[in-house]
Amino acid sequence: MIIGNWKLNPDSLLAARQLSRASKKLAGRYRRVKVAICPPALLVGSLTEGSSSGPENFSWGTQDISWHDFGSHTGELGANLIRAVGAELALVGHSERRQAGESEVSVNHKVKAGLKAGLQIILCVGEETRDIHGAYLRVLEQQLTSALAGVNKNLLSNLLIAYEPVWAIGQQAKGAETPEGFWQNALFIKKVLAKIFPKKIALTIPIIYGGSVNATNAESFLLAGAMGLLVGRDSLSAEKFGAIIKIADKLSVEK
Ligand code: PGA
């Protein structure tokens, strides 16, 4: 699955419509790959409305959800409402939300609320810094353990883990993780998941990679076992996003 996270972009409805059309067209061209776009939540209703829902392998998501279903929670967007306007998935615990003050308790409530509402949840985890002694692995373990505490194992087929080291995200990033690094950390994540859930189910949870993904490194992450990619900046250009989708499509034939 290739997921585009538009963050707070673009800055006009017209540009969002153009990019949305282009992204759907790309999904239509490369039907072996699941493609999803997470625009600013405000746009989801308007982008899904009226126009055809797009090819079957295309879906909409949001970058966050509320863990409340309804009530006095000013500014919040509930998972049921998000589904009602046509979104099928949601990111939870993205590092930019965590940096804005999102707590681990809140991430946990959101994972549960999203799964209960029937959304596919992309739980984002990742360390801020990498140390040679491996202390960052404790950060990953802590994030996973707290986010998934009390999650119903019968709903896990709708859960994906996005491994996104914070130092690899965004324009200021040092650059992407290496494919070997991804592979090692994905193994570690699987181990932690197998401590939280029955091993058989835990090992079916897909792990995807995010952080400075582009058309040059996408193939190496997919070959290193990433079950998908979470793309920020390069999902804002139909050309760059298309090149990534094309690579995923090619690999799905070869596998
Ligand atoms: P980036 O963002 O691709 O621009 O590094 C990734 C993300 O934040 O999900």
Tab-separated table of C-alpha atoms in Angstrom, residues 123-247:
chain	number	residue	atom	x	y	z
A	123	LEU	CA	-0.145	3.482	13.683
A	124	CYS	CA	3.003	5.569	13.277
A	125	VAL	CA	5.978	4.852	15.508
A	126	GLY	CA	9.579	5.956	15.352
A	127	GLU	CA	12.441	7.242	17.430
A	128	GLU	CA	13.565	10.859	17.426
A	129	THR	CA	17.241	10.029	17.488
A	130	ARG	CA	19.308	6.957	16.813
A	131	ASP	CA	21.995	5.931	19.294
A	132	ILE	CA	24.594	3.254	18.760
A	133	HIS	CA	23.725	1.481	22.012
A	134	GLY	CA	20.218	0.683	20.849
A	135	ALA	CA	18.346	2.722	23.460
A	136	TYR	CA	16.066	3.870	20.671
A	137	LEU	CA	14.642	0.357	20.529
A	138	ARG	CA	13.159	0.922	23.983
A	139	VAL	CA	11.405	3.984	22.579
A	140	LEU	CA	9.873	1.864	19.826
A	141	GLU	CA	8.848	-0.828	22.281
A	142	GLN	CA	7.288	1.725	24.609
A	143	GLN	CA	5.361	3.403	21.778
A	144	LEU	CA	3.998	0.086	20.513
A	145	THR	CA	3.170	-1.325	23.931
A	146	SER	CA	1.272	1.736	25.052
A	147	ALA	CA	-0.493	2.374	21.724
A	148	LEU	CA	-1.734	-1.202	21.467
A	149	ALA	CA	-2.656	-1.871	25.095
A	150	GLY	CA	-6.123	-3.382	25.279
A	151	VAL	CA	-6.619	-3.495	21.505
A	152	ASN	CA	-9.029	-6.246	20.493
A	153	LYS	CA	-7.065	-8.912	18.646
A	154	ASN	CA	-10.069	-9.604	16.428
A	155	LEU	CA	-9.680	-6.147	14.884
A	156	LEU	CA	-6.008	-6.474	14.016
A	157	SER	CA	-6.649	-7.198	10.350
A	158	ASN	CA	-7.298	-3.448	10.068
A	159	LEU	CA	-4.024	-2.400	11.659
A	160	LEU	CA	-0.797	-1.404	9.927
A	161	ILE	CA	2.364	-0.163	11.604
A	162	ALA	CA	4.268	2.636	9.903
A	163	TYR	CA	7.867	2.718	11.027
A	164	GLU	CA	8.903	6.339	10.606
A	165	PRO	CA	12.106	7.395	12.333
A	166	VAL	CA	11.536	11.046	13.165
A	167	TRP	CA	15.042	12.020	12.063
A	168	ALA	CA	14.212	10.774	8.554
A	169	ILE	CA	11.016	12.793	8.114
A	170	GLY	CA	10.639	16.044	6.219
A	171	GLN	CA	12.735	18.596	4.428
A	172	GLN	CA	15.183	19.020	7.325
A	173	ALA	CA	15.806	15.282	7.565
A	174	LYS	CA	19.260	13.800	7.393
A	175	GLY	CA	17.853	11.495	4.755
A	176	ALA	CA	15.932	8.255	4.734
A	177	GLU	CA	16.643	5.194	6.864
A	178	THR	CA	18.678	2.532	5.078
A	179	PRO	CA	16.798	-0.520	3.771
A	180	GLU	CA	18.896	-2.710	6.138
A	181	GLY	CA	17.960	-0.449	9.044
A	182	PHE	CA	14.319	-0.728	8.105
A	183	TRP	CA	14.560	-4.504	7.905
A	184	GLN	CA	16.220	-4.792	11.321
A	185	ASN	CA	13.762	-2.462	12.989
A	186	ALA	CA	10.804	-4.145	11.315
A	187	LEU	CA	12.028	-7.430	12.804
A	188	PHE	CA	12.244	-5.794	16.206
A	189	ILE	CA	8.720	-4.389	15.800
A	190	LYS	CA	7.437	-7.871	14.922
A	191	LYS	CA	9.063	-9.229	18.076
A	192	VAL	CA	7.357	-6.589	20.196
A	193	LEU	CA	4.014	-7.223	18.482
A	194	ALA	CA	4.397	-10.920	19.232
A	195	LYS	CA	4.767	-10.050	22.933
A	196	ILE	CA	1.548	-8.027	22.866
A	197	PHE	CA	-0.647	-10.302	20.746
A	198	PRO	CA	-0.733	-14.015	19.996
A	199	LYS	CA	2.273	-14.625	17.775
A	200	LYS	CA	0.328	-16.012	14.828
A	201	ILE	CA	-1.809	-12.899	14.536
A	202	ALA	CA	0.997	-10.490	15.443
A	203	LEU	CA	3.114	-11.641	12.531
A	204	THR	CA	0.369	-10.839	10.041
A	205	ILE	CA	0.371	-7.112	10.912
A	206	PRO	CA	1.967	-5.332	7.948
A	207	ILE	CA	4.857	-2.967	8.599
A	208	ILE	CA	5.381	-0.111	6.196
A	209	TYR	CA	8.151	2.480	5.963
A	210	GLY	CA	7.955	6.280	5.992
A	211	GLY	CA	10.515	9.090	6.078
A	212	SER	CA	11.968	10.760	2.970
A	213	VAL	CA	10.605	8.104	0.628
A	214	ASN	CA	11.183	8.959	-3.022
A	215	ALA	CA	11.361	7.262	-6.387
A	216	THR	CA	15.070	6.569	-5.872
A	217	ASN	CA	14.793	4.663	-2.584
A	218	ALA	CA	11.239	3.235	-2.775
A	219	GLU	CA	12.298	0.005	-4.440
A	220	SER	CA	14.971	-0.751	-1.859
A	221	PHE	CA	12.493	-0.444	1.043
A	222	LEU	CA	9.947	-2.640	-0.689
A	223	LEU	CA	12.640	-5.205	-1.433
A	224	ALA	CA	13.716	-5.051	2.223
A	225	GLY	CA	10.240	-6.243	3.189
A	226	ALA	CA	8.253	-3.048	3.642
A	227	MET	CA	4.607	-3.890	2.949
A	228	GLY	CA	4.003	-0.338	1.842
A	229	LEU	CA	5.291	3.220	2.037
A	230	LEU	CA	4.082	6.376	3.737
A	231	VAL	CA	5.038	9.281	1.517
A	232	GLY	CA	5.006	12.921	2.625
A	233	ARG	CA	6.571	15.515	0.342
A	234	ASP	CA	6.662	13.382	-2.757
A	235	SER	CA	2.925	12.676	-2.583
A	236	LEU	CA	2.365	16.349	-3.433
A	237	SER	CA	3.725	15.915	-6.937
A	238	ALA	CA	1.743	13.622	-9.223
A	239	GLU	CA	4.927	12.928	-11.145
A	240	LYS	CA	6.982	11.901	-8.095
A	241	PHE	CA	4.120	10.029	-6.441
A	242	GLY	CA	3.372	8.288	-9.726
A	243	ALA	CA	6.972	7.136	-10.031
A	244	ILE	CA	6.763	5.532	-6.561
A	245	ILE	CA	3.453	3.814	-7.353
A	246	LYS	CA	4.874	2.532	-10.625
A	247	ILE	CA	7.800	0.926	-8.765
